[in-house]
Short mmCIF file of C-alpha atoms in Angstrom, two decimals:
data_model
loop_
_atom_site.label_atom_id
_atom_site.label_comp_id
_atom_site.label_asym_id
_atom_site.label_seq_id
_atom_site.Cartn_x
_atom_site.Cartn_y
_atom_site.Cartn_z
CA MET A 21 12.22 32.46 -20.45
CA ASP A 22 9.53 35.08 -20.07
CA ARG A 23 6.19 34.53 -18.65
CA ALA A 24 4.22 34.89 -21.85
CA GLU A 25 6.26 32.18 -23.66
CA THR A 26 5.87 29.76 -20.55
CA GLU A 27 2.14 30.39 -20.37
CA GLY A 28 1.84 29.57 -24.21
CA ARG A 29 3.68 26.32 -23.73
CA ILE A 30 1.58 25.35 -20.79
CA LYS A 31 -1.64 26.36 -22.59
CA ALA A 32 -0.84 23.88 -25.37
CA LEU A 33 -0.26 21.17 -22.57
CA VAL A 34 -3.71 21.76 -20.85
CA VAL A 35 -5.71 21.20 -23.92
CA PRO A 36 -6.12 17.51 -23.55
CA PHE A 37 -7.06 17.92 -19.89
CA ASN A 38 -9.45 20.81 -20.40
CA THR A 39 -12.30 18.66 -21.62
CA LYS A 40 -14.96 21.11 -21.00
CA ASN A 41 -13.14 24.02 -22.92
CA VAL A 42 -13.08 26.27 -19.84
CA ALA A 43 -11.74 29.71 -20.67
CA ILE A 44 -8.51 30.15 -18.62
CA ALA A 45 -7.25 33.31 -17.10
CA ASP A 46 -4.83 33.88 -14.19
CA ALA A 47 -7.40 33.49 -11.41
CA THR A 48 -8.94 30.19 -13.00
CA THR A 49 -8.70 27.43 -10.35
CA PHE A 50 -7.70 23.78 -11.13
CA ALA A 51 -9.98 22.14 -8.62
CA GLY A 52 -12.94 24.56 -8.86
CA ASP A 53 -13.11 25.87 -12.56
CA LEU A 54 -11.30 23.02 -14.50
CA GLU A 55 -12.56 20.44 -12.05
CA PHE A 56 -9.28 18.65 -12.18
CA ASP A 57 -9.33 15.42 -10.01
CA SER A 58 -6.19 14.00 -8.47
CA LEU A 59 -5.63 11.70 -11.42
CA THR A 60 -5.78 14.60 -13.93
CA VAL A 61 -3.47 16.71 -11.65
CA MET A 62 -0.74 14.06 -11.67
CA ASP A 63 -0.83 13.65 -15.49
CA PHE A 64 -0.82 17.39 -16.16
CA VAL A 65 2.07 17.99 -13.62
CA ALA A 66 3.96 15.08 -15.36
CA ALA A 67 3.40 16.77 -18.80
CA ILE A 68 4.66 20.08 -17.53
CA GLU A 69 7.57 18.48 -15.75
CA ASP A 70 8.73 16.78 -19.08
CA GLU A 71 8.06 19.90 -21.16
CA PHE A 72 10.18 22.11 -18.92
CA ASP A 73 12.63 19.46 -17.45
CA ILE A 74 11.67 20.56 -14.01
CA ILE A 75 10.38 18.87 -10.79
CA ILE A 76 7.18 20.34 -9.24
CA SER A 77 7.17 18.41 -5.96
CA MET A 78 3.87 17.79 -4.19
CA ASN A 79 5.04 20.30 -1.55
CA GLN A 80 5.12 22.93 -4.22
CA GLN A 81 1.84 21.63 -5.70
CA ALA A 82 0.14 22.29 -2.54
CA GLU A 83 0.85 25.90 -2.98
CA ILE A 84 -0.52 26.18 -6.50
CA GLU A 85 -4.36 26.60 -6.91
CA SER A 86 -4.85 28.95 -9.82
CA TRP A 87 -3.48 29.13 -13.39
CA GLY A 88 -1.45 32.39 -12.53
CA GLN A 89 0.23 30.63 -9.68
CA LEU A 90 1.18 27.73 -11.80
CA ILE A 91 2.67 29.93 -14.60
CA ASP A 92 4.70 31.93 -11.87
CA ALA A 93 5.92 28.71 -10.21
CA VAL A 94 7.19 27.21 -13.53
CA VAL A 95 8.99 30.58 -14.55
CA LYS A 96 10.62 30.53 -11.20
CA LEU A 97 11.60 26.89 -11.38
CA LYS A 98 12.95 27.31 -14.76
CA GLY A 99 15.02 30.17 -13.32
CA MET B 7 -2.45 -4.32 -15.11
CA SER B 8 -2.44 -0.98 -13.29
CA GLU B 9 -0.70 0.97 -15.99
CA GLY B 10 -2.12 4.36 -16.47
CA VAL B 11 -3.95 4.29 -13.22
CA SER B 12 -2.81 6.40 -10.37
CA GLN B 13 -4.84 7.57 -7.63
CA ALA B 14 -3.73 5.46 -4.65
CA ASP B 15 -4.42 6.25 -1.00
CA ARG B 16 -2.96 9.73 -0.79
CA PRO B 17 -4.29 11.87 1.90
CA VAL B 18 -7.43 13.79 0.36
CA GLU B 19 -7.48 17.45 0.97
CA ILE B 20 -10.73 18.44 2.40
CA HIS B 21 -11.99 21.98 3.03
CA ALA B 22 -14.37 22.89 6.03
CA ALA B 23 -17.52 25.08 5.45
CA GLY B 24 -19.34 26.88 8.23
CA GLY B 25 -18.44 26.33 11.90
CA ASP B 26 -18.74 22.42 12.14
CA LEU B 27 -15.58 20.91 11.63
CA PHE B 28 -17.40 17.71 10.37
CA SER B 29 -19.14 19.34 7.54
CA LYS B 30 -16.10 18.40 5.51
CA PHE B 31 -17.26 14.78 5.72
CA ASP B 32 -20.84 15.51 4.40
CA PRO B 33 -20.22 14.19 0.98
CA LEU B 34 -18.98 10.82 2.33
CA ILE B 35 -21.83 10.64 4.77
CA GLN B 36 -24.35 11.27 1.98
CA MET B 37 -22.61 8.73 -0.16
CA ARG B 38 -22.79 6.20 2.64
CA GLU B 39 -26.37 6.84 3.58
CA GLY B 40 -27.41 6.55 -0.10
CA LEU B 41 -25.86 3.18 -0.42
CA LEU B 42 -27.30 1.80 2.89
CA ALA B 43 -30.77 3.21 2.07
CA SER B 44 -31.02 0.85 -0.87
CA GLY B 45 -31.01 -1.86 1.73
CA GLN B 46 -27.39 -2.86 1.13
CA LEU B 47 -25.41 -4.46 4.05
CA ASP B 48 -22.72 -2.28 5.28
CA PRO B 49 -19.45 -3.52 3.90
CA PHE B 50 -17.36 -1.71 6.37
CA SER B 51 -19.11 -2.87 9.67
CA LEU B 52 -18.84 -6.68 9.41
CA VAL B 53 -18.28 -8.51 12.50
CA MET B 54 -16.59 -11.85 12.78
CA GLU B 55 -18.64 -13.57 15.58
CA LYS B 56 -16.20 -16.60 15.72
CA VAL B 57 -13.19 -17.43 13.89
CA LEU B 58 -12.66 -21.23 13.43
CA SER B 59 -9.35 -21.28 11.35
CA PRO B 60 -7.29 -19.10 9.20
CA THR B 61 -9.81 -19.78 6.42
CA ARG B 62 -13.22 -19.98 8.14
CA ALA B 63 -15.27 -17.88 10.49
CA ILE B 64 -18.85 -17.16 11.58
CA CYS B 65 -20.31 -14.08 10.25
CA ASN B 66 -23.89 -13.07 10.69
CA GLY B 67 -24.62 -16.67 12.04
CA ARG B 68 -23.27 -18.22 8.88
CA GLU B 69 -20.10 -20.19 8.45
CA THR B 70 -18.05 -18.22 6.09
CA ILE B 71 -14.92 -18.89 3.84
CA LEU B 72 -12.33 -16.19 4.48
CA LEU B 73 -10.68 -14.84 1.24
CA GLY B 74 -9.93 -11.35 2.26
CA THR B 75 -7.71 -11.37 5.36
CA TYR B 76 -4.03 -11.31 4.05
CA ASN B 77 -3.39 -14.15 6.34
CA TYR B 78 -1.33 -15.63 3.54
CA MET B 79 0.47 -18.48 5.35
CA GLY B 80 -2.30 -19.16 7.67
CA MET B 81 -0.02 -18.83 10.86
CA THR B 82 -2.86 -17.46 13.11
CA PHE B 83 -3.71 -20.83 14.41
CA ASP B 84 -0.42 -22.52 14.21
CA PRO B 85 -0.17 -24.60 17.43
CA ASP B 86 3.54 -23.71 17.96
CA VAL B 87 2.79 -19.95 17.43
CA ILE B 88 -0.06 -20.12 19.89
CA ALA B 89 1.96 -22.07 22.49
CA ALA B 90 4.63 -19.40 22.42
CA GLY B 91 2.13 -16.54 22.89
CA LYS B 92 0.45 -18.18 25.80
CA GLN B 93 3.78 -19.03 27.46
CA ALA B 94 4.94 -15.37 26.96
CA LEU B 95 1.67 -14.16 28.43
CA ASP B 96 2.18 -16.37 31.54
CA GLU B 97 5.64 -15.39 32.04
CA PHE B 98 5.99 -11.81 30.94
CA GLY B 99 2.37 -10.49 31.55
CA ALA B 100 -0.07 -8.82 29.05
CA GLY B 101 1.74 -5.78 28.22
CA THR B 102 4.89 -3.81 28.46
CA THR B 103 3.46 -0.33 29.52
CA GLY B 104 6.65 1.26 27.87
CA SER B 105 8.57 2.44 24.97
CA ARG B 106 11.18 0.32 23.46
CA VAL B 107 13.84 2.84 24.62
CA LEU B 108 12.69 2.90 28.22
CA ASN B 109 10.97 -0.12 29.98
CA GLY B 110 9.54 -1.67 26.89
CA THR B 111 12.16 -3.88 25.55
CA TYR B 112 11.90 -7.54 27.06
CA GLN B 113 13.80 -10.55 25.94
CA GLY B 114 11.13 -11.37 23.53
CA HIS B 115 11.58 -8.17 21.50
CA ARG B 116 15.22 -9.07 21.13
CA GLU B 117 14.43 -12.52 20.03
CA CYS B 118 11.98 -11.29 17.60
CA GLU B 119 14.59 -8.90 16.05
CA ASP B 120 17.12 -11.82 15.96
CA ALA B 121 14.60 -13.89 14.05
CA LEU B 122 14.18 -11.17 11.48
CA LYS B 123 17.79 -10.71 11.06
CA GLU B 124 18.12 -14.46 10.36
CA PHE B 125 15.07 -14.45 8.08
CA TYR B 126 16.44 -11.83 5.84
CA GLY B 127 20.10 -12.42 6.35
CA MET B 128 20.65 -8.67 7.42
CA ASP B 129 22.60 -7.09 10.10
CA HIS B 130 19.89 -4.98 11.77
CA ALA B 131 16.25 -5.26 12.56
CA MET B 132 13.91 -2.84 14.30
CA VAL B 133 10.36 -3.95 15.42
CA PHE B 134 7.60 -1.33 15.55
CA SER B 135 4.25 -1.56 17.14
CA THR B 136 2.44 -1.81 13.60
CA GLY B 137 3.62 -1.92 9.93
CA TYR B 138 1.94 1.37 9.56
CA GLN B 139 4.29 3.03 12.11
CA ALA B 140 7.38 1.32 10.55
CA ASN B 141 6.71 3.24 7.32
CA LEU B 142 5.79 6.39 9.08
CA GLY B 143 8.87 6.32 11.37
CA ILE B 144 11.59 5.26 8.98
CA ILE B 145 10.51 7.50 6.08
CA SER B 146 9.79 10.62 7.98
CA THR B 147 13.13 10.17 9.90
CA ILE B 148 15.60 9.33 7.20
CA ALA B 149 14.39 11.75 4.62
CA GLY B 150 14.66 15.36 6.02
CA LYS B 151 14.64 18.89 4.74
CA GLY B 152 16.35 19.38 1.42
CA ASP B 153 16.08 15.67 0.71
CA TYR B 154 13.91 14.16 -1.97
CA ILE B 155 11.57 11.30 -1.86
CA VAL B 156 10.79 9.65 -5.33
CA LEU B 157 7.95 7.28 -4.87
CA ASP B 158 5.33 5.35 -7.01
CA ILE B 159 1.97 6.98 -7.16
CA ASP B 160 0.25 3.83 -5.92
CA SER B 161 2.12 3.58 -2.72
CA HIS B 162 0.37 2.57 0.55
CA ALA B 163 -1.25 5.19 2.71
CA SER B 164 1.32 4.63 5.40
CA ILE B 165 4.15 5.65 2.82
CA TRP B 166 2.16 8.75 2.01
CA ASP B 167 1.82 9.55 5.61
CA GLY B 168 5.30 8.96 6.22
CA CYS B 169 6.13 11.47 3.64
CA LYS B 170 3.65 13.90 5.00
CA LEU B 171 5.12 13.59 8.61
CA GLY B 172 8.51 14.41 7.27
CA ASP B 173 10.06 17.61 5.58
CA ALA B 174 11.47 16.08 2.38
CA GLU B 175 10.33 17.08 -1.06
CA ILE B 176 7.74 14.56 -2.40
CA VAL B 177 8.10 13.58 -6.02
CA PRO B 178 5.63 10.93 -7.22
CA PHE B 179 5.85 8.99 -10.52
CA LYS B 180 3.36 6.99 -12.48
CA HIS B 181 2.83 3.53 -11.27
CA ASN B 182 5.61 1.04 -12.15
CA ASP B 183 7.05 3.43 -14.83
CA ILE B 184 10.65 2.96 -14.88
CA GLU B 185 11.38 5.89 -17.36
CA ALA B 186 9.22 8.38 -15.40
CA MET B 187 11.05 7.49 -12.23
CA GLU B 188 14.49 7.98 -14.01
CA LYS B 189 13.54 11.27 -15.29
CA ARG B 190 12.53 12.49 -11.96
CA LEU B 191 15.85 11.28 -10.24
CA LYS B 192 17.94 12.96 -12.92
CA ARG B 193 16.13 16.35 -12.36
CA ILE B 194 16.93 16.46 -8.58
CA PRO B 195 19.44 19.02 -7.72
CA ALA B 196 23.04 18.01 -7.37
CA GLY B 197 23.89 17.21 -3.73
CA ALA B 198 20.48 16.59 -2.43
CA GLY B 199 19.73 13.31 -0.60
CA LYS B 200 17.46 10.84 -2.60
CA LEU B 201 15.27 8.04 -1.27
CA VAL B 202 13.37 5.99 -3.66
CA ILE B 203 10.30 4.14 -2.20
CA LEU B 204 8.86 1.14 -3.92
CA GLU B 205 6.70 -1.81 -2.94
CA GLY B 206 7.10 -5.51 -3.92
CA VAL B 207 3.35 -6.27 -4.27
CA TYR B 208 0.91 -3.45 -4.72
CA SER B 209 -2.12 -4.49 -2.70
CA MET B 210 -4.87 -2.99 -4.43
CA LEU B 211 -4.50 -4.89 -7.84
CA GLY B 212 -2.02 -7.51 -6.60
CA ASP B 213 0.70 -6.65 -9.20
CA ILE B 214 4.45 -6.64 -8.54
CA ALA B 215 7.07 -4.05 -9.24
CA PRO B 216 10.01 -4.57 -11.72
CA LEU B 217 12.35 -4.02 -8.73
CA LYS B 218 15.39 -5.29 -10.61
CA GLU B 219 15.24 -2.61 -13.20
CA MET B 220 13.76 0.06 -10.95
CA ILE B 221 16.63 -0.58 -8.04
CA ALA B 222 19.30 -0.45 -10.94
CA VAL B 223 18.08 3.02 -11.94
CA ALA B 224 17.79 4.21 -8.48
CA LYS B 225 21.33 3.15 -7.77
CA ALA B 226 22.90 4.53 -10.82
CA ASN B 227 21.35 7.90 -9.88
CA GLY B 228 22.79 7.73 -6.19
CA ALA B 229 19.64 7.12 -4.29
CA MET B 230 18.91 5.05 -1.27
CA VAL B 231 16.13 2.45 -1.71
CA LEU B 232 13.29 1.54 0.62
CA VAL B 233 11.08 -1.39 -0.45
CA ASP B 234 7.82 -2.25 1.47
CA GLU B 235 7.29 -6.06 1.14
CA ALA B 236 4.25 -6.23 3.39
CA HIS B 237 2.39 -8.46 0.88
CA SER B 238 5.23 -10.66 -0.28
CA MET B 239 6.94 -11.60 2.90
CA GLY B 240 6.67 -15.43 3.68
CA PHE B 241 5.37 -16.08 0.25
CA ILE B 242 7.38 -14.72 -2.70
CA GLY B 243 11.09 -15.46 -3.34
CA PRO B 244 13.03 -18.76 -2.58
CA ASN B 245 13.15 -17.99 1.10
CA GLY B 246 10.03 -15.98 1.29
CA ARG B 247 12.01 -12.65 1.68
CA GLY B 248 9.80 -11.10 -1.05
CA VAL B 249 9.91 -9.74 -4.45
CA ALA B 250 13.44 -8.22 -4.21
CA GLU B 251 14.76 -11.70 -3.38
CA ASP B 252 12.82 -13.25 -6.17
CA GLN B 253 14.30 -10.82 -8.58
CA GLY B 254 17.73 -11.29 -7.26
CA VAL B 255 18.20 -7.59 -5.86
CA LEU B 256 17.62 -7.90 -2.20
CA ASP B 257 21.36 -6.86 -1.64
CA ASP B 258 20.81 -3.60 -3.23
CA VAL B 259 17.85 -2.57 -1.13
CA ASP B 260 18.84 -0.33 1.78
CA PHE B 261 15.68 -0.79 3.88
CA VAL B 262 12.98 -3.29 3.82
CA ILE B 263 9.84 -2.59 5.50
CA GLY B 264 7.43 -5.32 6.60
CA THR B 265 4.63 -6.35 8.83
CA PHE B 266 3.59 -9.10 11.21
CA SER B 267 -0.16 -8.60 10.23
CA LYS B 268 -0.01 -10.56 7.04
CA SER B 269 1.92 -13.83 6.50
CA VAL B 270 3.28 -13.64 10.16
CA GLY B 271 -0.12 -13.82 11.35
CA THR B 272 -0.09 -11.35 14.39
CA VAL B 273 0.48 -7.50 14.55
CA GLY B 274 3.41 -5.35 14.32
CA GLY B 275 5.93 -3.79 11.83
CA PHE B 276 9.64 -3.76 11.14
CA CYS B 277 12.58 -2.49 9.17
CA VAL B 278 15.63 -4.61 8.38
CA SER B 279 18.67 -3.13 6.95
CA ASN B 280 22.46 -3.55 6.34
CA HIS B 281 23.30 0.18 7.01
CA PRO B 282 26.11 0.30 9.31
CA LYS B 283 24.67 3.32 11.18
CA PHE B 284 21.11 1.82 11.40
CA GLU B 285 21.06 1.30 15.17
CA ILE B 286 20.73 5.15 15.77
CA MET B 287 17.18 5.06 14.43
CA ARG B 288 16.23 3.75 17.77
CA LEU B 289 16.98 7.11 19.36
CA VAL B 290 15.69 9.43 16.61
CA CYS B 291 12.68 7.75 15.05
CA ARG B 292 9.62 9.27 16.91
CA PRO B 293 6.94 6.69 16.04
CA TYR B 294 9.39 4.11 17.49
CA VAL B 295 10.28 5.99 20.61
CA PHE B 296 6.96 7.72 21.71
CA THR B 297 4.69 4.63 21.80
CA ALA B 298 4.43 1.57 23.85
CA SER B 299 6.18 -1.49 22.47
CA LEU B 300 4.36 -4.79 21.35
CA PRO B 301 3.07 -7.00 24.31
CA PRO B 302 5.30 -9.93 25.02
CA SER B 303 2.71 -12.53 23.83
CA VAL B 304 2.68 -10.75 20.26
CA VAL B 305 6.53 -10.66 19.83
CA ALA B 306 6.66 -14.31 21.01
CA THR B 307 4.18 -15.43 18.41
CA ALA B 308 5.82 -13.26 15.87
CA ALA B 309 9.24 -14.82 16.47
CA THR B 310 7.95 -18.32 16.34
CA SER B 311 6.06 -17.76 13.17
CA ILE B 312 8.99 -16.13 11.44
CA ARG B 313 11.30 -19.07 12.27
CA LYS B 314 8.68 -21.37 10.98
CA LEU B 315 8.19 -19.41 7.71
CA MET B 316 11.85 -19.98 6.91
CA HIS B 317 11.23 -23.51 6.21
CA SER B 318 7.67 -23.26 4.54
CA GLY B 319 8.55 -24.12 0.98
CA ASN B 320 5.74 -26.66 0.68
CA LYS B 321 3.13 -24.13 1.95
CA ARG B 322 4.52 -21.47 -0.55
CA ALA B 323 4.06 -23.94 -3.39
CA HIS B 324 0.46 -24.73 -2.36
CA LEU B 325 -0.39 -21.03 -2.00
CA TRP B 326 1.00 -20.32 -5.70
CA LYS B 327 -1.28 -23.25 -6.91
CA ASN B 328 -4.36 -21.66 -5.19
CA SER B 329 -3.53 -18.33 -6.66
CA ARG B 330 -3.22 -19.75 -10.25
CA VAL B 331 -6.47 -21.77 -9.85
CA LEU B 332 -8.43 -18.84 -8.41
CA HIS B 333 -6.99 -16.30 -11.13
CA ALA B 334 -7.65 -18.91 -14.08
CA GLY B 335 -11.16 -19.79 -12.72
CA LEU B 336 -12.41 -16.23 -12.32
CA LYS B 337 -11.01 -15.35 -15.76
CA ALA B 338 -12.76 -18.06 -17.42
CA ARG B 339 -16.09 -17.23 -15.80
CA GLY B 340 -15.72 -13.73 -17.36
CA PHE B 341 -14.58 -11.58 -14.50
CA SER B 342 -12.39 -8.69 -15.11
CA LEU B 343 -9.23 -8.97 -13.03
CA GLY B 344 -6.48 -6.53 -11.74
CA THR B 345 -3.69 -8.48 -13.42
CA GLN B 346 -3.47 -10.49 -16.57
CA THR B 347 -1.69 -13.33 -14.89
CA PRO B 348 -1.44 -14.19 -11.10
CA GLN B 349 1.53 -12.31 -9.71
CA SER B 350 0.88 -12.67 -5.86
CA ALA B 351 -1.61 -13.88 -3.57
CA ILE B 352 -3.97 -11.05 -4.21
CA ILE B 353 -6.50 -11.49 -6.94
CA ALA B 354 -8.40 -8.19 -7.43
CA VAL B 355 -11.75 -8.48 -9.20
CA ILE B 356 -12.65 -5.05 -10.82
CA MET B 357 -16.28 -4.14 -10.44
CA PRO B 358 -18.24 -1.88 -12.74
CA ASP B 359 -19.20 0.61 -10.00
CA LEU B 360 -19.46 1.12 -6.38
CA GLU B 361 -23.12 0.00 -6.21
CA ARG B 362 -22.64 -3.21 -8.03
CA GLY B 363 -19.51 -3.75 -6.18
CA ALA B 364 -21.27 -3.52 -2.86
CA ALA B 365 -24.08 -5.62 -4.11
CA MET B 366 -21.62 -8.24 -5.23
CA TRP B 367 -19.85 -8.15 -1.91
CA GLU B 368 -23.29 -8.74 -0.06
CA ALA B 369 -24.21 -11.51 -2.56
CA LEU B 370 -20.86 -13.15 -1.94
CA LEU B 371 -21.35 -12.81 1.86
CA ARG B 372 -24.87 -14.57 1.65
CA GLU B 373 -23.26 -17.37 -0.28
CA GLY B 374 -20.74 -17.69 2.62
CA LEU B 375 -17.55 -15.87 1.29
CA TYR B 376 -15.74 -12.93 2.67
CA VAL B 377 -13.67 -10.87 0.50
CA ASN B 378 -12.44 -7.21 0.71
CA LEU B 379 -14.40 -4.42 -0.83
CA ALA B 380 -12.00 -1.52 -1.84
CA ARG B 381 -13.40 1.68 -2.98
CA PRO B 382 -12.29 5.10 -4.08
CA PRO B 383 -10.40 7.09 -2.89
CA ALA B 384 -8.19 4.16 -1.61
CA THR B 385 -8.00 2.53 -5.00
CA PRO B 386 -6.12 3.31 -8.20
CA ALA B 387 -8.12 5.25 -11.03
CA ASN B 388 -11.21 5.38 -8.72
CA MET B 389 -12.03 1.71 -9.18
CA THR B 390 -14.24 -0.33 -7.08
CA LEU B 391 -12.53 -3.82 -6.32
CA LEU B 392 -13.27 -6.92 -4.67
CA ARG B 393 -9.98 -8.13 -3.44
CA CYS B 394 -9.33 -11.64 -2.72
CA SER B 395 -6.32 -12.67 -0.73
CA LEU B 396 -5.46 -16.42 -0.66
CA CYS B 397 -4.21 -18.45 2.18
CA ALA B 398 -1.71 -21.42 2.06
CA GLU B 399 -4.51 -23.16 4.30
CA HIS B 400 -7.05 -22.88 1.64
CA THR B 401 -7.69 -26.37 0.42
CA GLY B 402 -8.10 -26.97 -3.32
CA GLU B 403 -11.67 -27.95 -2.54
CA GLN B 404 -12.38 -24.48 -0.94
CA VAL B 405 -10.98 -22.70 -3.89
CA GLU B 406 -13.46 -24.59 -6.25
CA THR B 407 -16.24 -23.81 -3.77
CA VAL B 408 -15.17 -20.11 -3.90
CA LEU B 409 -15.35 -20.27 -7.81
CA GLY B 410 -18.85 -21.55 -7.63
CA MET B 411 -19.92 -18.82 -5.21
CA PHE B 412 -18.32 -16.21 -7.43
CA GLU B 413 -20.19 -17.47 -10.48
CA ARG B 414 -23.68 -17.59 -8.76
CA ALA B 415 -23.19 -14.25 -7.06
CA GLY B 416 -21.81 -12.56 -10.22
CA LYS B 417 -24.88 -13.78 -12.23
CA ALA B 418 -27.35 -12.69 -9.65
CA VAL B 419 -25.93 -9.18 -9.60
CA GLY B 420 -25.57 -9.13 -13.47
CA ILE B 421 -21.88 -8.68 -13.60
CA ILE B 422 -20.94 -11.72 -15.71
#
């Protein structure tokens, strides 16, 4: 699956969590720009895991701070 | 119920600004100063001036009913337990000054492990210096690089810290959600080692886990299972072995973790297991090896208490009665509770926010009642909770007194 398609699917998933309608680009950060708390992170990660049938372990999550990093990680996990 | 709530006491990531390593604590310092500036008594620096019994103490010069000590079976002042401790202190001294694997294993440590093996009907028992270290040691040692730990998001801090100390991949799932757990287990790469970590009773809301279903799913997916029964030992299950025994699945649990600092009434932690190679843990588990063992008096009190807990059916029945009466009474008075039905000896009263929670805590203390104030981030869904833990030594009269105190304090603070 290519990066654009992956990003499109994740963009659809983030809508209910992006309550302030923050404009999203590769550099957008989850903690800073999107103001995700740990509860939101867990629900958002679970939604992505179920959509792509993958595991994003907490070890991997620790390396992901921005939108672009998330898309890259999912593309890589999906193989 | 705690469905849909999910923060738990995971380590919080904090980033330092400037040169002062303490600047990362500024938000917490400010929150605390703000709370205390309003004249609020500090809920986290209470001193028990005298302890009169498992259920009564003197705090701020006032006699206070203890309803937040996890002293479920009231063993702290049991005459046999105290006598055993005194005798060990006289005969073996104040401490061992050594690791369990060097000079720190006395006769009492062996007797304590024998008592645990008998209590659980298991082949192996390993005593740690605290329950925290038991989780830290067992989890970080058995799940290594390339292995996967699948755990409930509301797990206790000691479980999260055990995960952090080890090198396994950490995969949390939504609290008590069997399907979410199963999905994650099925996604783990073939051939990887799997450890599922569950708790019998979750201490924040006092709810229990559907262990029967969850353990069946874990086993069907080839995982080993560790269950922390800290808050159920001595009380839940026909023999007080915990929620897994109560649901008939103790034989399918690979590792039970427990503590001496709740029903047993002293301090220490343990793991019991039927794994044929379990004894090797004594050599490879660093939080077991690189710390001093428990003092002889502590293991003597623990062993005596554990043996008495095997035959405490009447006390268990009385404790269940206390839990039911308190739960029903608080509900009838309009308090919002952590569970719809009493599931354990913990009744969590949900506060609207930290300010009113702290005010309620202080109002109760002035009435002469001590409960636990639990606040974010240690709580699920950032809730503020007043956690009540009942004791088998609470009399029916005390429970009624407690309900009156809650009613007066709740009205004074404007919560009910």
